[in-house]
Short mmCIF file of C-alpha atoms in Angstrom, two decimals:
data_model
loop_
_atom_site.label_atom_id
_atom_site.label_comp_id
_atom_site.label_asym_id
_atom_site.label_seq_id
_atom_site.Cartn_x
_atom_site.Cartn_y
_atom_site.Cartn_z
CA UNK A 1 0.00 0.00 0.00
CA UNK A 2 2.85 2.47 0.54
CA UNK A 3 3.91 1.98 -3.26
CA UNK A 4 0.32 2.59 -3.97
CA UNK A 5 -0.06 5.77 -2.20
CA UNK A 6 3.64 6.93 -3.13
CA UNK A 7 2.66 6.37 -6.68
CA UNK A 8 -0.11 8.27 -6.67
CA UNK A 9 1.31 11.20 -5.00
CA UNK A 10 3.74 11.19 -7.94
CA UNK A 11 1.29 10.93 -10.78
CA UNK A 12 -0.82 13.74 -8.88
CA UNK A 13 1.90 16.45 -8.47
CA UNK A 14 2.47 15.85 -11.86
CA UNK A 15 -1.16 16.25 -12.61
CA UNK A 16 -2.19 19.01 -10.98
CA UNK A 17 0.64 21.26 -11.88
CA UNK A 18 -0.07 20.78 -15.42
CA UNK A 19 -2.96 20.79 -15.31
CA UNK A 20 -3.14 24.12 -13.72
CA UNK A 21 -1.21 25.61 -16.25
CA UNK A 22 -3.12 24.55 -19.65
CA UNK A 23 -6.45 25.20 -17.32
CA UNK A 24 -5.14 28.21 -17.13
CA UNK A 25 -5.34 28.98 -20.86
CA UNK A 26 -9.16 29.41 -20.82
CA UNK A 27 -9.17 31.44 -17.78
CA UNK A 28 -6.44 33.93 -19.00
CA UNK A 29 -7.86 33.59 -22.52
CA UNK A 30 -10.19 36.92 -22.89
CA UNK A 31 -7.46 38.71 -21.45
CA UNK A 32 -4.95 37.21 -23.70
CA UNK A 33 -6.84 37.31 -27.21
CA UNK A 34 -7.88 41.19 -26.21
CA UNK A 35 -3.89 42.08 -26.08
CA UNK A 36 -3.75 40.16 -29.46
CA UNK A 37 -6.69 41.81 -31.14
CA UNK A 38 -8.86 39.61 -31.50
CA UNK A 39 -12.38 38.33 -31.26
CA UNK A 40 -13.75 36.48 -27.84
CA UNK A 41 -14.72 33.61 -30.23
CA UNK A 42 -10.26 33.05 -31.03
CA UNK A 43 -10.86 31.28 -27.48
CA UNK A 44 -11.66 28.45 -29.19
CA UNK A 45 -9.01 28.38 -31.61
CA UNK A 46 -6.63 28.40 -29.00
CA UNK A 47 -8.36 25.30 -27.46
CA UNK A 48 -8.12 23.66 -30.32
CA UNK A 49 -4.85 23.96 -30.76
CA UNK A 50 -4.07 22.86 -27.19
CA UNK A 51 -5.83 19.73 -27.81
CA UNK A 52 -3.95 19.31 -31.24
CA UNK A 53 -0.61 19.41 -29.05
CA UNK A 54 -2.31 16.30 -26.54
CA UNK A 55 -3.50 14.10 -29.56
CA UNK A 56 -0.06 14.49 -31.36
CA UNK A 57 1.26 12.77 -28.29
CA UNK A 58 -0.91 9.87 -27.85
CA UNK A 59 -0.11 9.40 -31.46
CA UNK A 60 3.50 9.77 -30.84
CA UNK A 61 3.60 7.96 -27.21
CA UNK A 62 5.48 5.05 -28.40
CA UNK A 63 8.55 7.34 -29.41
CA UNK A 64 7.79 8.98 -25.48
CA UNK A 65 6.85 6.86 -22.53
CA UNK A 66 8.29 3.73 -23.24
CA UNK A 67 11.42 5.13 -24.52
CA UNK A 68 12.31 7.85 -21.34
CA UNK A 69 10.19 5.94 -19.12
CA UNK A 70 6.94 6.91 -17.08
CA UNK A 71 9.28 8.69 -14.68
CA UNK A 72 11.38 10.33 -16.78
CA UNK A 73 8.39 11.28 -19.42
CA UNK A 74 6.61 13.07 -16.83
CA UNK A 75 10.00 15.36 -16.05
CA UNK A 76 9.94 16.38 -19.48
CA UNK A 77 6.39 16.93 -19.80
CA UNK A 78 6.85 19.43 -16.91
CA UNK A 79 9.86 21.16 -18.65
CA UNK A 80 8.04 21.24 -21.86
CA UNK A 81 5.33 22.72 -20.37
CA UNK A 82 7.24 25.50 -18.99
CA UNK A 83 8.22 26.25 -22.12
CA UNK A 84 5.09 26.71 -23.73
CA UNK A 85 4.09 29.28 -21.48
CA UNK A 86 7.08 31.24 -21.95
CA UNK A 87 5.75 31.71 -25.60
CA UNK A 88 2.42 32.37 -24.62
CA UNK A 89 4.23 35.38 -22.04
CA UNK A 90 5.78 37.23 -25.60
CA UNK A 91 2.10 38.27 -26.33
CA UNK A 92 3.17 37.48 -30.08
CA UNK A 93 -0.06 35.37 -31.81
CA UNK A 94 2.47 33.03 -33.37
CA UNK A 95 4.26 32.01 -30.13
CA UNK A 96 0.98 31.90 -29.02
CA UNK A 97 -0.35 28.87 -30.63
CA UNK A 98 2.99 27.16 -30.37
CA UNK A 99 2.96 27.84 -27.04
CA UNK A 100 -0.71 26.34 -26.77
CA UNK A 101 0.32 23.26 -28.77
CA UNK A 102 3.43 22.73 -26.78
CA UNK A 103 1.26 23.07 -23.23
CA UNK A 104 -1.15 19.99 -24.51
CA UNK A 105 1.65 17.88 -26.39
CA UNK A 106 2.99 17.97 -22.11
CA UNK A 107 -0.21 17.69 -20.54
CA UNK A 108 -0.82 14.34 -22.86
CA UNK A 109 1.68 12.73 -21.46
CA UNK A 110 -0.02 12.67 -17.80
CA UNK A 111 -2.50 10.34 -19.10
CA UNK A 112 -0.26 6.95 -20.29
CA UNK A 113 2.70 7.59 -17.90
CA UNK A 114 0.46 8.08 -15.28
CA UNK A 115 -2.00 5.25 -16.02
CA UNK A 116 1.09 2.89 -15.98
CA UNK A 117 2.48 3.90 -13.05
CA UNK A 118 -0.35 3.64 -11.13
CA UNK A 119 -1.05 0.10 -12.65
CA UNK A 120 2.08 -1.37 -11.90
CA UNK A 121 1.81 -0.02 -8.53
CA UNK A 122 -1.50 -0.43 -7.09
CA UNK A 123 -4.33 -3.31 -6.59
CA UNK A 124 -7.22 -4.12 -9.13
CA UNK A 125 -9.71 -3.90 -6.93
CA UNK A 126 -9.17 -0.52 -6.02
CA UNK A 127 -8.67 0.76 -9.78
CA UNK A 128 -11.86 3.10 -9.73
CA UNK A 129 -10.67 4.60 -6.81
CA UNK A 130 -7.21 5.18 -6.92
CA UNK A 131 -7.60 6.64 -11.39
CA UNK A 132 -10.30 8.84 -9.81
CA UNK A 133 -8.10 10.43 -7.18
CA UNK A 134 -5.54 10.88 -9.50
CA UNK A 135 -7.66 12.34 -11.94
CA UNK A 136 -9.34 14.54 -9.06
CA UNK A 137 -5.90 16.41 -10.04
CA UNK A 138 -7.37 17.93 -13.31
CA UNK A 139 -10.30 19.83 -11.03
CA UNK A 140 -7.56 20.97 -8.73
CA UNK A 141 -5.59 22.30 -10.75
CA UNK A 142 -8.64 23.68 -12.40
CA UNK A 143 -9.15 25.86 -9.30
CA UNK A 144 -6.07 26.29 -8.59
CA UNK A 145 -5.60 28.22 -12.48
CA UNK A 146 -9.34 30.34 -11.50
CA UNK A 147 -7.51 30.84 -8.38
CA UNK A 148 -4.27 31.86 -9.32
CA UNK A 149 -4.68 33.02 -12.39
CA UNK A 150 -8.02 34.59 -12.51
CA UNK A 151 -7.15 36.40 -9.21
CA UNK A 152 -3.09 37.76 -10.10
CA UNK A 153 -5.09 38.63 -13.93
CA UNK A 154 -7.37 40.81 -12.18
CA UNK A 155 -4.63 42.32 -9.44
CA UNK A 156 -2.06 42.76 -12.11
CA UNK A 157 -2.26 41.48 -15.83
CA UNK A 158 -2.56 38.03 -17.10
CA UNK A 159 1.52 37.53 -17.79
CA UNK A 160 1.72 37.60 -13.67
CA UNK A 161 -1.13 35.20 -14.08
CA UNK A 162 0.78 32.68 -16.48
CA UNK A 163 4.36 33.14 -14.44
CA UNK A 164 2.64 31.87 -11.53
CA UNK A 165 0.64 28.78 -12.89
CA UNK A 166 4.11 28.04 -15.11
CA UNK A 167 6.52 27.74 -11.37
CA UNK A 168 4.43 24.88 -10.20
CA UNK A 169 5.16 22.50 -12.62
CA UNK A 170 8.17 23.58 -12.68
CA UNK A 171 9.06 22.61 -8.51
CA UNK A 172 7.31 19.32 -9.39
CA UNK A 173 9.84 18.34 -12.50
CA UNK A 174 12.88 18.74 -9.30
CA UNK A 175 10.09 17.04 -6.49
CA UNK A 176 9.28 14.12 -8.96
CA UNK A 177 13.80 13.77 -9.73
CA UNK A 178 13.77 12.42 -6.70
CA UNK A 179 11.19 9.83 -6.84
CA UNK A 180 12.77 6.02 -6.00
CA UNK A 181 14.12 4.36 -8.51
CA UNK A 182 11.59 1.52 -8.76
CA UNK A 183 9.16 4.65 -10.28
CA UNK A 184 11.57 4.65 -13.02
CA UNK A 185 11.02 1.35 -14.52
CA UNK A 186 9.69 1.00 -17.73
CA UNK A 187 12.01 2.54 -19.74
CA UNK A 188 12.68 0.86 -23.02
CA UNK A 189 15.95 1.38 -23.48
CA UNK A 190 15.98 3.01 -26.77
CA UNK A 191 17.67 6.64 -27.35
CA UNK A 192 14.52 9.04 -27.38
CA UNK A 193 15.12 10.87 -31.19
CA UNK A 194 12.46 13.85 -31.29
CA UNK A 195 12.32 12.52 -34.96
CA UNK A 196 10.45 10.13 -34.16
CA UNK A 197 7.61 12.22 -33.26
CA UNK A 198 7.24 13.47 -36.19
CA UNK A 199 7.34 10.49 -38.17
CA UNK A 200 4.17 9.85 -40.37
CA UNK A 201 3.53 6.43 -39.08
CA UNK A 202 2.29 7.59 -36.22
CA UNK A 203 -1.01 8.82 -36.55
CA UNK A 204 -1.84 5.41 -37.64
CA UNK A 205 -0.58 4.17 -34.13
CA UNK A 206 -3.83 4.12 -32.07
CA UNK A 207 -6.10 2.29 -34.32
CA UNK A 208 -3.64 -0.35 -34.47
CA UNK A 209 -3.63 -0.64 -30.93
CA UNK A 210 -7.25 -0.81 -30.71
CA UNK A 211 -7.61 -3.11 -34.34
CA UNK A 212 -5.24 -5.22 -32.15
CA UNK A 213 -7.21 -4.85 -28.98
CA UNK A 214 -10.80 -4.42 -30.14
CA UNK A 215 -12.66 -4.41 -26.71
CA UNK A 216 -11.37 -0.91 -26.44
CA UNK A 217 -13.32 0.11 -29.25
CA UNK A 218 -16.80 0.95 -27.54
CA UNK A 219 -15.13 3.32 -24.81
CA UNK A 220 -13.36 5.33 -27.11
CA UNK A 221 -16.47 5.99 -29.19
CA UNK A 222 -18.48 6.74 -25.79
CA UNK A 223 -15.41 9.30 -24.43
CA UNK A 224 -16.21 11.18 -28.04
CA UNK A 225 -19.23 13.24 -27.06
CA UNK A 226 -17.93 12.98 -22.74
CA UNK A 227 -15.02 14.56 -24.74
CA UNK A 228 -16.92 16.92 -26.02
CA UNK A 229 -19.08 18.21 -23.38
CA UNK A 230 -15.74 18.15 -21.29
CA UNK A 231 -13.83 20.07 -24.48
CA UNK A 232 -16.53 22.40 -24.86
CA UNK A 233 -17.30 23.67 -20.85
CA UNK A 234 -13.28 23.97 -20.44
CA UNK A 235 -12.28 26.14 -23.21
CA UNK A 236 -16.13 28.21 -23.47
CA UNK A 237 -17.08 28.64 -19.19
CA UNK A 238 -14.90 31.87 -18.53
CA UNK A 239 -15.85 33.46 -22.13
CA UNK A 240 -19.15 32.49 -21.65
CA UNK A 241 -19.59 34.33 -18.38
CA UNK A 242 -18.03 37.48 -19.29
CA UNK A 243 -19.18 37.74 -23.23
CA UNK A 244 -22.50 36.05 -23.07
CA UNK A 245 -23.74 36.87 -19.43
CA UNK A 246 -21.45 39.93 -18.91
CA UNK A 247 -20.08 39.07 -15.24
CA UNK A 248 -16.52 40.06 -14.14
CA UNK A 249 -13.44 38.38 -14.98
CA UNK A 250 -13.23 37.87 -11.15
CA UNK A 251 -15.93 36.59 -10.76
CA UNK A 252 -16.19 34.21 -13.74
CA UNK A 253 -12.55 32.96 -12.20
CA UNK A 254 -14.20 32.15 -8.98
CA UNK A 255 -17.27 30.19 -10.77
CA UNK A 256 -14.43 28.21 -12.58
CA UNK A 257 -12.89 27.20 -9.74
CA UNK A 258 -16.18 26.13 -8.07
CA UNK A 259 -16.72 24.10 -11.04
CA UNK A 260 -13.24 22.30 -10.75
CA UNK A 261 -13.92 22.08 -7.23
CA UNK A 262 -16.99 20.07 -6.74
CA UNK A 263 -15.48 17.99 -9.62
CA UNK A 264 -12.54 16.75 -7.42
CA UNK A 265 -14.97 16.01 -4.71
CA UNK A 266 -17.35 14.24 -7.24
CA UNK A 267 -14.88 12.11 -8.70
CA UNK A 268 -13.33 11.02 -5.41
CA UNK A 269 -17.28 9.99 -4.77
CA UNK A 270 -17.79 8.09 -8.19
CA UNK A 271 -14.65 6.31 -8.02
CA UNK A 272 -15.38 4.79 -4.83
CA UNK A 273 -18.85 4.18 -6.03
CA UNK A 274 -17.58 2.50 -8.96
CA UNK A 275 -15.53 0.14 -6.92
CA UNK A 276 -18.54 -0.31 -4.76
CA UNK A 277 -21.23 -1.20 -7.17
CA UNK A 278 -17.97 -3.66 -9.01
CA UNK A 279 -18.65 -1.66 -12.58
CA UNK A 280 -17.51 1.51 -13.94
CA UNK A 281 -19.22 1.37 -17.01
CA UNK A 282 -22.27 1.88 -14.96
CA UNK A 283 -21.43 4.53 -13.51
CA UNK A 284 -20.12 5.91 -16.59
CA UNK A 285 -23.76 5.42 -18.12
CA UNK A 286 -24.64 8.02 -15.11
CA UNK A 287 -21.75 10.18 -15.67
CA UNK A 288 -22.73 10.94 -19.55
CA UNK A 289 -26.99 11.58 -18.26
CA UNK A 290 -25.61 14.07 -15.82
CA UNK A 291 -23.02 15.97 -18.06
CA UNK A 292 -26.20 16.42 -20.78
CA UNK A 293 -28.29 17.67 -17.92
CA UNK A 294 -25.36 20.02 -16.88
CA UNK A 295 -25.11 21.07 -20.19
CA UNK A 296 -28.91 22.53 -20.42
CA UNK A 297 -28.72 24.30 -17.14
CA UNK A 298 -25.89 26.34 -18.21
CA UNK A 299 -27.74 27.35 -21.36
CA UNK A 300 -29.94 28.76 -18.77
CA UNK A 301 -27.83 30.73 -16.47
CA UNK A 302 -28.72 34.27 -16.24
CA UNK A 303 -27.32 36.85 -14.22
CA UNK A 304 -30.35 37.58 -12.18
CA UNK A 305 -29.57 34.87 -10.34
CA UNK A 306 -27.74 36.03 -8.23
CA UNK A 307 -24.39 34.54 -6.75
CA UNK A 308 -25.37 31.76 -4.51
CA UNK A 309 -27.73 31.02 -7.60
CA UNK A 310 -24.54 30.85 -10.33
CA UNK A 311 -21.83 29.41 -7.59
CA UNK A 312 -24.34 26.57 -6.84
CA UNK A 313 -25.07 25.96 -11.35
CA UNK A 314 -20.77 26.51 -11.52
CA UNK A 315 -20.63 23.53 -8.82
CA UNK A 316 -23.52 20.81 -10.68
CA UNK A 317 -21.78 21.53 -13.67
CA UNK A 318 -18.20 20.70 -12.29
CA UNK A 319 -19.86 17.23 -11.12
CA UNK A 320 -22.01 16.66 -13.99
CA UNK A 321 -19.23 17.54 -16.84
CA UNK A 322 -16.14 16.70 -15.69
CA UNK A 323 -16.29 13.39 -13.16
CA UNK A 324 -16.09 10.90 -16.06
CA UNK A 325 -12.36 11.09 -17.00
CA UNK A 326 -10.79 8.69 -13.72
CA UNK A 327 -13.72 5.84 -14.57
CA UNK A 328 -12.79 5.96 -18.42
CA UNK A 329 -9.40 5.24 -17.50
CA UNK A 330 -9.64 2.84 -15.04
CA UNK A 331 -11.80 1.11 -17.24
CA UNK A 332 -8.91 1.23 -20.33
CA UNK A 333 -6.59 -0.17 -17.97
CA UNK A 334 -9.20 -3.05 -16.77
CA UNK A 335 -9.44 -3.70 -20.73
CA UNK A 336 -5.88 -3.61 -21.80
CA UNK A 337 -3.18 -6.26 -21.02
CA UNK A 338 -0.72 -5.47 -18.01
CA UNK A 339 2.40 -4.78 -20.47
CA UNK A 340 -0.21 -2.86 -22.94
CA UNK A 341 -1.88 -0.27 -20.60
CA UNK A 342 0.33 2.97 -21.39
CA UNK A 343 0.10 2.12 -25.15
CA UNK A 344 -4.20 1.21 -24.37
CA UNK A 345 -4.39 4.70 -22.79
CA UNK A 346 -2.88 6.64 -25.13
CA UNK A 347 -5.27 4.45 -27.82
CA UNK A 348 -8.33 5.88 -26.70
CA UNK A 349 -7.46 9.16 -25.44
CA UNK A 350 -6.33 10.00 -28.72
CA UNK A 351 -9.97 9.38 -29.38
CA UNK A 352 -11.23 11.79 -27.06
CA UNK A 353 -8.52 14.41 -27.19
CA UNK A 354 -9.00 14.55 -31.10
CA UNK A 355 -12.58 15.52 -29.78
CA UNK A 356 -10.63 18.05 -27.51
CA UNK A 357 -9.07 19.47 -30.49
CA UNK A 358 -12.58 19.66 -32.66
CA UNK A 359 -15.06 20.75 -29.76
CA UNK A 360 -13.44 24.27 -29.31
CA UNK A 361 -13.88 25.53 -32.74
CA UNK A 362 -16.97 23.67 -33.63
CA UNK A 363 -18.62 25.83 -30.36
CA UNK A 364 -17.62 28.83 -31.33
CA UNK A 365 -19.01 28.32 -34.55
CA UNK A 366 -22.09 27.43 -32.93
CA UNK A 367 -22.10 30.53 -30.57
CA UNK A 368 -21.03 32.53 -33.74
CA UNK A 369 -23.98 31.31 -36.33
CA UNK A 370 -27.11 31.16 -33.35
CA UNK A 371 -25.77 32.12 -29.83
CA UNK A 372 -24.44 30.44 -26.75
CA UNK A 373 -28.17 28.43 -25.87
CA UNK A 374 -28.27 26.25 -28.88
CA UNK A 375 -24.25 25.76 -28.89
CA UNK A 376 -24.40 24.29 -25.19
CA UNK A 377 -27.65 21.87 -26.59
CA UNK A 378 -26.19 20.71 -29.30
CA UNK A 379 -23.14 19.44 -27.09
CA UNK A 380 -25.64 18.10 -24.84
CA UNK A 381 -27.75 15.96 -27.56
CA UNK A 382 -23.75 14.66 -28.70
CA UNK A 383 -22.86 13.53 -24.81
CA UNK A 384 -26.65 11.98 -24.61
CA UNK A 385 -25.67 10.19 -27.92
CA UNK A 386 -22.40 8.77 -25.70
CA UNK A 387 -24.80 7.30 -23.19
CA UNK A 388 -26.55 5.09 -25.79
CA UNK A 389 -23.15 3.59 -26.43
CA UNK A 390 -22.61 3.10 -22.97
CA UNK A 391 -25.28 1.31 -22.41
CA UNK A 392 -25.24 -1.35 -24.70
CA UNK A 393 -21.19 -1.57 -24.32
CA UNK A 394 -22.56 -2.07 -20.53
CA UNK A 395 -24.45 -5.04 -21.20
CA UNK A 396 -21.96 -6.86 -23.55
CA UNK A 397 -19.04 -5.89 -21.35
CA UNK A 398 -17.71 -9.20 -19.71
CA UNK A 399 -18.13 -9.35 -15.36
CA UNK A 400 -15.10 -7.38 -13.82
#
């Protein structure tokens, strides 16, 4: 149990850090495409491109993780990280969107070096719990970016915003150096080339994963319209509150942050559910019915509601949207072979992160062409569409 817990620790300073920092895109983002000139609606753009960065990876993973090692990969994603947000600080549009692709190509790598240390290292039976926790990381470092970076954007400017979030996972890269070397297994051996990740082979790389491991098939067409709720809420919440309802950037931070909040409480609940009830497909069935019923009360938000009113929506939308992504990937690693779950992870969540890459830009066309309401029902008739496939994958899915 001490591995277990040590692990986890490891994956989640990781995990929060960076996730903190690309978090903090969206909530810096109307500050940030203002200075660059541009419309509210570039917010998606940027997305986009952040989610680009995270699918190149899972493409490219087998050049990444098994080369440098879980360990090791999560050091660099860190550093890379860092680096991205540097760009981002020169204001310039290019750097920008480097910047943006370089922060998800990083925050990708959380998901298979993560998933495989935390397999190696912990028991079966506690799967739902122990991915949940770890992914409880995302919401905190969710709040941690309306926090942070909402709060030093609205004291001072949004660079002090972006220095801040970038030091964390910065400290973690030196924390996570001096992790035991038993962490560090996995490594392949191989020299990492960065040639390799650009190599053309490699988008073909997940589907002959899953072509060679077809029970993952059904759960990476579900996490396509989860994805895109997820996608969608992320990139859209803070523009949404200022642009569409006109609230304060402050204040649009601090709904954020609620949102991420009661997420990492409700996925430390559904993971022990999950382990409770022995399935979490089930509760994955529950997880997509919520996020489309999150989805149509945020259509509805108005301003006349008053605080309590809009903190209380911010937190059902943090558990209804974004509790899914721990039970997905517990369930991955229930479906994939020991040796195979890094390379089964980054499978699938190249699904859903090439849904993160499409969501962004297809909402703001939506917003663009009829308005915020119908863009957030659409998304909610896709995630309901998720459910369907999660319910029959349910009931062919094999006793765990």
């Amino acid at each position: 149990m001490r591995d277990t817990v040590l692990a986890l620790l490891l994956v989640l300073l990781a995990q929060v850090t960076l996730a903190a920092l690309q978090l903090g895109v969206p909530v810096l983002a109307p500050a940030l495409v203002a200075a660059l000139g541009m419309r509210p609606e570039a917010v998606g753009l940027i997305g986009g491109l952040i989610g680009f960065g995270s699918v190149w990876l899972f493409a490219a993973n087998s050049a990444v993780t098994p080369v440098l090692g879980p360990l090791r990969a999560l050091i660099a994603a860190c550093l890379l990280a860092v680096a991205g947000a540097a760009l981002m600080l020169t204001g310039l549009w290019t750097a920008v969107f480097v910047g943006a692709v370089a922060i998800g190509f990083a925050y990708g790598v959380t998901a298979p070096a993560g998933s495989q240390i935390i397999a190696r290292h912990s028991p079966r039976r506690l799967w739902g719990t122990v991915f949940s926790v770890r992914q409880a990381g995302v919401p905190a470092g969710g709040a941690l970016a309306g926090l942070i970076g909402a709060g030093l954007a609205a004291a001072v400017d949004w660079r002090a915003g972006r220095v801040a979030l970038a030091a964390m996972p910065l400290a973690a890269a030196a924390l996570i150096a001096f992790a035991p070397a038993r962490f560090a297994a996995g490594a392949s051996g191989a020299r990492f080339r960065a040639r390799a990740l650009l190599a053309p082979g490699n988008a073909l790389s997940p589907f002959r994963t899953m072509r060679r491991l077809p029970q993952l098939v059904p759960i990476a067409l579900a996490s396509l319209g989860l994805g895109t709720a997820h996608a969608s809420t992320l990139a859209f919440l803070t523009t949404y509150l200022t642009d569409g309802l006109g609230l304060s950037l402050a204040l649009a931070g601090g709904l954020y942050s609620t949102m991420h909040g009661a997420s990492l409480v409700g996925r430390l609940v559904v993971g022990v559910a999950a382990d409770w009830l022995g399935s979490t497909r089930i509760m994955l069935v529950a997880m997509a019915v919520g996020s489309a019923a999150a989805l149509v009360m945020l259509s509805l938000m108005d301003p006349g509601w008053g605080r309590p009113a809009l903190f209380v929506a911010a937190g059902l939308a943090g558990v209804g949207i974004s509790t899914w992504n721990g039970l997905y990937l517990a369930e991955v690693a229930r479906l994939a072979p020991p040796a195979e779950v890094a390379e089964a992870t980054a499978a699938v969540t190249f699904c859903t992160f090439a849904v993160y890459t499409v969501a962004p830009p297809a909402f703001a066309a939506l917003v663009w062409l009829a308005g915020y309401g119908p863009a957030w029902w659409c998304t909610a008739a896709v995630v309901l569409a998720s459910a369907g496939v999660l319910v029959r994958g349910a009931r062919a899915a094999p006793a765990e």
